[in-house]
Amino acid sequence: MKELFKWSIIIITTFIFLNGFVASYNAESIDHLDYVIVIGVDTIENSNNFEYSFEFANISSFSENASAEDNKPIINKVSAPSITGAINIMNSYVGKQINLSHCKVIVFSEEVAKKGLLPEVSALINNTQIRPTSNVLVAEGKASDYIQNSTSSLERVLTKYFDAFPNSSEYTGYTSNIILGELYTNIINKNIGATAILGRLVKTSNKEQSSGSGESSSQSNSGGGESSSDSSSQNSQNEVQNENNQQSESQDTNQTPNQDKTQNESGHDNSTKATSQDEAVLEGDRGTENIGLCVFKDDKDVGHLTAMETLCYSIMRNDVEDFFARVDSPFEENQKIDLAIVTLSSTKINVNTNQENPIIEIKLNITGEALNGLDKLDYSKTETLNKINDSLKNYLTNEMLNYLNKTSKELKVDINEFYKSAQKNFLSLPDFENYNWPEKYQNAEFKIEINSNIMSANLIQNS
Amino acid sequence: MTNIIYIVSLFIIATGIICQFSNNSISKTAVLMMPILFSIIVLIFIGNIKNFRFENIYPLLGTGIKPTFFTGLSNLFAFSGIAYLLFLPSKLKNPKSFKKIALTSVILSGIFLLFAIANIVFLFGNTLSHIAVFPLYICVRYIEFGTFFQRLDAVFLFLCTIGSISFLTLNTYLVVEILKDIFYVSDNRPLVYPYLLILFSVALTIKQNSVLEFMENTVSKILFFLIVISSTFIVLISANIKKNKERNVMKN
């Protein structure tokens, strides 16, 4: 009896493990999966469907012997009513099962963002494959064009490229590392607004791409016949359009690689104001830029933040560790002084809700060093440093007040989560809900206190 | 998707094998798993610190005094693990150490709960109710230790599975011990498999999450208050009455 029992257990366990390991050789095997790196969502004219673009990882491009051909993006598009429907159709189209666990970025076009993101974001957050740490980006123009142009000669491996692209938020503050989980929790929170990274095609690349994408589209239609793209039939049925390796040859030949340059001599100032393609100041082999933020009220796009406004947003969230500022010289008219600023401690926010309208006090503690003007000014003098300090304080205070007034009065959303500081003044959630923060925030008064300590870069040598 | 039969079978067979061995194997499995599970909870906390918003703790009284301190009393159900202490004294080599063991168990349960709740509150605040996925699992998915360790959710699920098997083993052992006493059986091992077979069948009959939620949030809470809290007080009061009676008898 004991032997029988022992053998029964062994046979049942072996059977279960065999079945478990058989999965390695079926559709769920690593060899039978296609990894999606980027998902793009676009609207379709006169249709309730969306156009979903899936950019896949090209495994062969990871090898050292990979040619330039291998690095071209593999983008497949599908028209479907929802992301889940799009995944299903794409699964049947690509043959292998698509896997979203390595999806780095989700790109929505501006039009989709204006319609509302909640249905899509909600479906994505409850998908166990997609990570809540995936970045969310709103592209001015078409999301598919943004994805098509998101390549760089400086980083040929696609996954690394998308891993690294929000990193500049830590040392420039011109963008912010907005992730899917954060976007979702902010969208469903009625007290605050949400944000997403703002992306756009760079000026020259856009022109080339618009002709390039049309060309590639016609190639795909007349070419292999693997798929079709007939806009008239998009309303009635789901379609798949293959854009594998479709970067146009004209684009490759016209663009000079590794030649990034600014168009404007005073590019620093202009770049910080860049909000749209018309004002973009970059040109280079990378076809896209990610500067600024898209602001949502509920789940709808209500406006965009410029680079400088994004820097103010990042400073208040303690997301930026160091940044550059170009302030008016207190010593000479029409002259500027470049300063490298470092935040010394986290920004302190205090909200007074005792008055009719909330009073929001923001305290910054920063230090920094002057990067130019060393030949004319004596930075060892306290008086000189005090004047530069005052100039910096004025500059930052004005910029931050402009930003805060824009979010509160114009966009009418609290995107810096000031409501969390306001909640400290209330004992329970019903009390806070009665206060009606979303309405009160629109009339909020802001007080900014900056404690700055500017030093010369070569103070030691001078002394 | 993996067939539910395989998943339930994995738990049942593992539990059956552990219970087939001596009682020591059950306690040793628990002792082995406890520090691992404790480390993973702490690791989730540490890994998520950069994502925490400590202001989420406000307003301090949550949804209000009444919901927190009165209707919220049923949340003491989270400490239902103390029910196991009722079965412990007769199994101890040294019953005098029961007080120490009970205190340690309650403190450990408290720490586990504190870290788990802190993870969820500091990360999501009061906005989590819209997400259908297991909250602590979502917390793990936020963790990224550089570019090397980015997928800790698989490890977490694996350890949770082993922890659940350990928990199921302890439950099985206690149920079988009770059945053994009821039916006057000398060896409890033949009772393990019929019990596990019933458990297997019941697990397969539940098809919807709503049933599980009802069992967890309603039935279990009622049973906790009826059996654990009420019976403890009844036993305590009865024991005191009995002790007083015995004293009176002794005096007389």
PDB file of C-alpha atoms in Angstrom, chain A residues 230-350:
ATOM      1  CA  ASP A 230      -7.132  51.435 -47.486  1.00  0.00           C
ATOM      2  CA  SER A 231      -8.393  54.373 -45.480  1.00  0.00           C
ATOM      3  CA  SER A 232     -11.899  54.086 -46.884  1.00  0.00           C
ATOM      4  CA  SER A 233     -12.356  50.631 -45.457  1.00  0.00           C
ATOM      5  CA  GLN A 234     -10.886  51.433 -42.042  1.00  0.00           C
ATOM      6  CA  ASN A 235     -14.268  52.210 -40.548  1.00  0.00           C
ATOM      7  CA  SER A 236     -15.779  48.886 -41.316  1.00  0.00           C
ATOM      8  CA  GLN A 237     -13.034  46.453 -40.512  1.00  0.00           C
ATOM      9  CA  ASN A 238      -9.857  46.043 -38.571  1.00  0.00           C
ATOM     10  CA  GLU A 239      -6.781  46.218 -40.683  1.00  0.00           C
ATOM     11  CA  VAL A 240      -3.150  45.535 -40.329  1.00  0.00           C
ATOM     12  CA  GLN A 241      -0.579  47.619 -42.068  1.00  0.00           C
ATOM     13  CA  ASN A 242       2.966  46.396 -42.193  1.00  0.00           C
ATOM     14  CA  GLU A 243       5.593  49.078 -42.011  1.00  0.00           C
ATOM     15  CA  ASN A 244       8.497  46.795 -41.375  1.00  0.00           C
ATOM     16  CA  ASN A 245      11.759  48.451 -42.345  1.00  0.00           C
ATOM     17  CA  GLN A 246      10.022  51.411 -43.874  1.00  0.00           C
ATOM     18  CA  GLN A 247      12.334  54.270 -43.104  1.00  0.00           C
ATOM     19  CA  SER A 248      12.639  55.895 -46.479  1.00  0.00           C
ATOM     20  CA  GLU A 249      15.938  55.847 -48.256  1.00  0.00           C
ATOM     21  CA  SER A 250      15.622  59.532 -49.039  1.00  0.00           C
ATOM     22  CA  GLN A 251      15.600  60.277 -45.341  1.00  0.00           C
ATOM     23  CA  ASP A 252      18.745  58.238 -44.827  1.00  0.00           C
ATOM     24  CA  THR A 253      20.605  60.030 -47.569  1.00  0.00           C
ATOM     25  CA  ASN A 254      19.422  63.554 -46.777  1.00  0.00           C
ATOM     26  CA  GLN A 255      20.176  63.470 -43.090  1.00  0.00           C
ATOM     27  CA  THR A 256      23.758  63.866 -42.015  1.00  0.00           C
ATOM     28  CA  PRO A 257      24.301  61.650 -39.011  1.00  0.00           C
ATOM     29  CA  ASN A 258      25.717  62.905 -35.741  1.00  0.00           C
ATOM     30  CA  GLN A 259      25.348  66.556 -36.664  1.00  0.00           C
ATOM     31  CA  ASP A 260      23.210  68.009 -33.900  1.00  0.00           C
ATOM     32  CA  LYS A 261      23.103  71.776 -33.966  1.00  0.00           C
ATOM     33  CA  THR A 262      20.969  74.582 -32.680  1.00  0.00           C
ATOM     34  CA  GLN A 263      19.362  76.771 -35.288  1.00  0.00           C
ATOM     35  CA  ASN A 264      19.329  79.895 -33.213  1.00  0.00           C
ATOM     36  CA  GLU A 265      22.357  81.667 -31.870  1.00  0.00           C
ATOM     37  CA  SER A 266      20.540  82.400 -28.648  1.00  0.00           C
ATOM     38  CA  GLY A 267      19.145  78.932 -28.638  1.00  0.00           C
ATOM     39  CA  HIS A 268      19.126  78.493 -24.887  1.00  0.00           C
ATOM     40  CA  ASP A 269      16.388  81.022 -24.344  1.00  0.00           C
ATOM     41  CA  ASN A 270      14.332  79.888 -27.290  1.00  0.00           C
ATOM     42  CA  SER A 271      14.658  76.214 -26.512  1.00  0.00           C
ATOM     43  CA  THR A 272      13.246  76.769 -23.063  1.00  0.00           C
ATOM     44  CA  LYS A 273      10.168  78.359 -24.617  1.00  0.00           C
ATOM     45  CA  ALA A 274       9.680  75.638 -27.229  1.00  0.00           C
ATOM     46  CA  THR A 275       6.172  74.299 -27.150  1.00  0.00           C
ATOM     47  CA  SER A 276       5.341  73.287 -30.686  1.00  0.00           C
ATOM     48  CA  GLN A 277       6.947  72.068 -33.841  1.00  0.00           C
ATOM     49  CA  ASP A 278       7.072  75.591 -35.252  1.00  0.00           C
ATOM     50  CA  GLU A 279       9.249  76.712 -32.398  1.00  0.00           C
ATOM     51  CA  ALA A 280      11.471  73.637 -32.246  1.00  0.00           C
ATOM     52  CA  VAL A 281      15.101  74.590 -32.301  1.00  0.00           C
ATOM     53  CA  LEU A 282      16.774  71.243 -32.707  1.00  0.00           C
ATOM     54  CA  GLU A 283      18.027  69.527 -35.794  1.00  0.00           C
ATOM     55  CA  GLY A 284      19.966  66.315 -36.031  1.00  0.00           C
ATOM     56  CA  ASP A 285      19.961  62.612 -36.762  1.00  0.00           C
ATOM     57  CA  ARG A 286      17.478  61.988 -33.992  1.00  0.00           C
ATOM     58  CA  GLY A 287      14.088  62.722 -35.432  1.00  0.00           C
ATOM     59  CA  THR A 288      12.290  63.571 -32.221  1.00  0.00           C
ATOM     60  CA  GLU A 289      12.644  65.686 -29.109  1.00  0.00           C
ATOM     61  CA  ASN A 290      11.018  65.336 -25.707  1.00  0.00           C
ATOM     62  CA  ILE A 291      10.772  68.784 -24.174  1.00  0.00           C
ATOM     63  CA  GLY A 292       7.871  69.978 -22.063  1.00  0.00           C
ATOM     64  CA  LEU A 293       4.849  68.262 -20.608  1.00  0.00           C
ATOM     65  CA  CYS A 294       1.272  67.622 -21.605  1.00  0.00           C
ATOM     66  CA  VAL A 295      -1.242  68.529 -18.878  1.00  0.00           C
ATOM     67  CA  PHE A 296      -4.469  66.610 -18.306  1.00  0.00           C
ATOM     68  CA  LYS A 297      -7.595  67.617 -16.466  1.00  0.00           C
ATOM     69  CA  ASP A 298      -9.390  64.371 -15.645  1.00  0.00           C
ATOM     70  CA  ASP A 299      -8.152  62.357 -18.624  1.00  0.00           C
ATOM     71  CA  LYS A 300      -8.204  65.058 -21.288  1.00  0.00           C
ATOM     72  CA  ASP A 301      -5.318  67.120 -22.619  1.00  0.00           C
ATOM     73  CA  VAL A 302      -5.924  70.755 -21.580  1.00  0.00           C
ATOM     74  CA  GLY A 303      -2.594  72.323 -22.418  1.00  0.00           C
ATOM     75  CA  HIS A 304       1.141  72.000 -22.674  1.00  0.00           C
ATOM     76  CA  LEU A 305       4.031  73.200 -20.557  1.00  0.00           C
ATOM     77  CA  THR A 306       7.118  74.763 -22.076  1.00  0.00           C
ATOM     78  CA  ALA A 307      10.596  73.621 -21.096  1.00  0.00           C
ATOM     79  CA  MET A 308      10.950  76.403 -18.513  1.00  0.00           C
ATOM     80  CA  GLU A 309       7.544  75.641 -17.028  1.00  0.00           C
ATOM     81  CA  THR A 310       8.500  71.972 -16.908  1.00  0.00           C
ATOM     82  CA  LEU A 311      11.672  72.949 -15.045  1.00  0.00           C
ATOM     83  CA  CYS A 312       9.554  74.816 -12.473  1.00  0.00           C
ATOM     84  CA  TYR A 313       7.280  71.755 -12.214  1.00  0.00           C
ATOM     85  CA  SER A 314      10.300  69.488 -11.713  1.00  0.00           C
ATOM     86  CA  ILE A 315      11.869  71.779  -9.087  1.00  0.00           C
ATOM     87  CA  MET A 316       8.685  71.693  -6.999  1.00  0.00           C
ATOM     88  CA  ARG A 317       8.484  67.911  -7.300  1.00  0.00           C
ATOM     89  CA  ASN A 318      12.179  67.567  -6.367  1.00  0.00           C
ATOM     90  CA  ASP A 319      12.745  65.679  -9.606  1.00  0.00           C
ATOM     91  CA  VAL A 320      15.641  67.773 -10.824  1.00  0.00           C
ATOM     92  CA  GLU A 321      18.991  67.703  -9.064  1.00  0.00           C
ATOM     93  CA  ASP A 322      20.845  70.352 -11.041  1.00  0.00           C
ATOM     94  CA  PHE A 323      20.055  72.690 -13.899  1.00  0.00           C
ATOM     95  CA  PHE A 324      21.273  75.766 -15.730  1.00  0.00           C
ATOM     96  CA  ALA A 325      19.796  79.244 -15.495  1.00  0.00           C
ATOM     97  CA  ARG A 326      20.593  82.303 -17.592  1.00  0.00           C
ATOM     98  CA  VAL A 327      19.819  85.409 -15.564  1.00  0.00           C
ATOM     99  CA  ASP A 328      20.079  89.137 -16.256  1.00  0.00           C
ATOM    100  CA  SER A 329      23.425  90.548 -15.274  1.00  0.00           C
ATOM    101  CA  PRO A 330      22.957  93.073 -12.428  1.00  0.00           C
ATOM    102  CA  PHE A 331      26.114  94.846 -13.576  1.00  0.00           C
ATOM    103  CA  GLU A 332      25.569  95.417 -17.290  1.00  0.00           C
ATOM    104  CA  GLU A 333      22.419  96.004 -19.268  1.00  0.00           C
ATOM    105  CA  ASN A 334      21.410  93.428 -21.882  1.00  0.00           C
ATOM    106  CA  GLN A 335      24.009  91.012 -20.587  1.00  0.00           C
ATOM    107  CA  LYS A 336      23.369  87.569 -19.126  1.00  0.00           C
ATOM    108  CA  ILE A 337      25.129  85.416 -16.596  1.00  0.00           C
ATOM    109  CA  ASP A 338      24.992  81.627 -16.871  1.00  0.00           C
ATOM    110  CA  LEU A 339      24.550  79.836 -13.579  1.00  0.00           C
ATOM    111  CA  ALA A 340      24.783  76.148 -12.747  1.00  0.00           C
ATOM    112  CA  ILE A 341      22.232  75.545 -10.000  1.00  0.00           C
ATOM    113  CA  VAL A 342      22.110  72.660  -7.552  1.00  0.00           C
ATOM    114  CA  THR A 343      19.197  72.036  -5.213  1.00  0.00           C
ATOM    115  CA  LEU A 344      20.482  71.712  -1.645  1.00  0.00           C
ATOM    116  CA  SER A 345      17.386  70.269  -0.033  1.00  0.00           C
ATOM    117  CA  SER A 346      13.945  69.200  -1.094  1.00  0.00           C
ATOM    118  CA  THR A 347      11.427  71.924  -1.860  1.00  0.00           C
ATOM    119  CA  LYS A 348       9.215  72.652   1.133  1.00  0.00           C
ATOM    120  CA  ILE A 349       5.553  73.297   0.501  1.00  0.00           C
ATOM    121  CA  ASN A 350       3.102  74.611   3.026  1.00  0.00           C
TER     122      ASN A 350
END
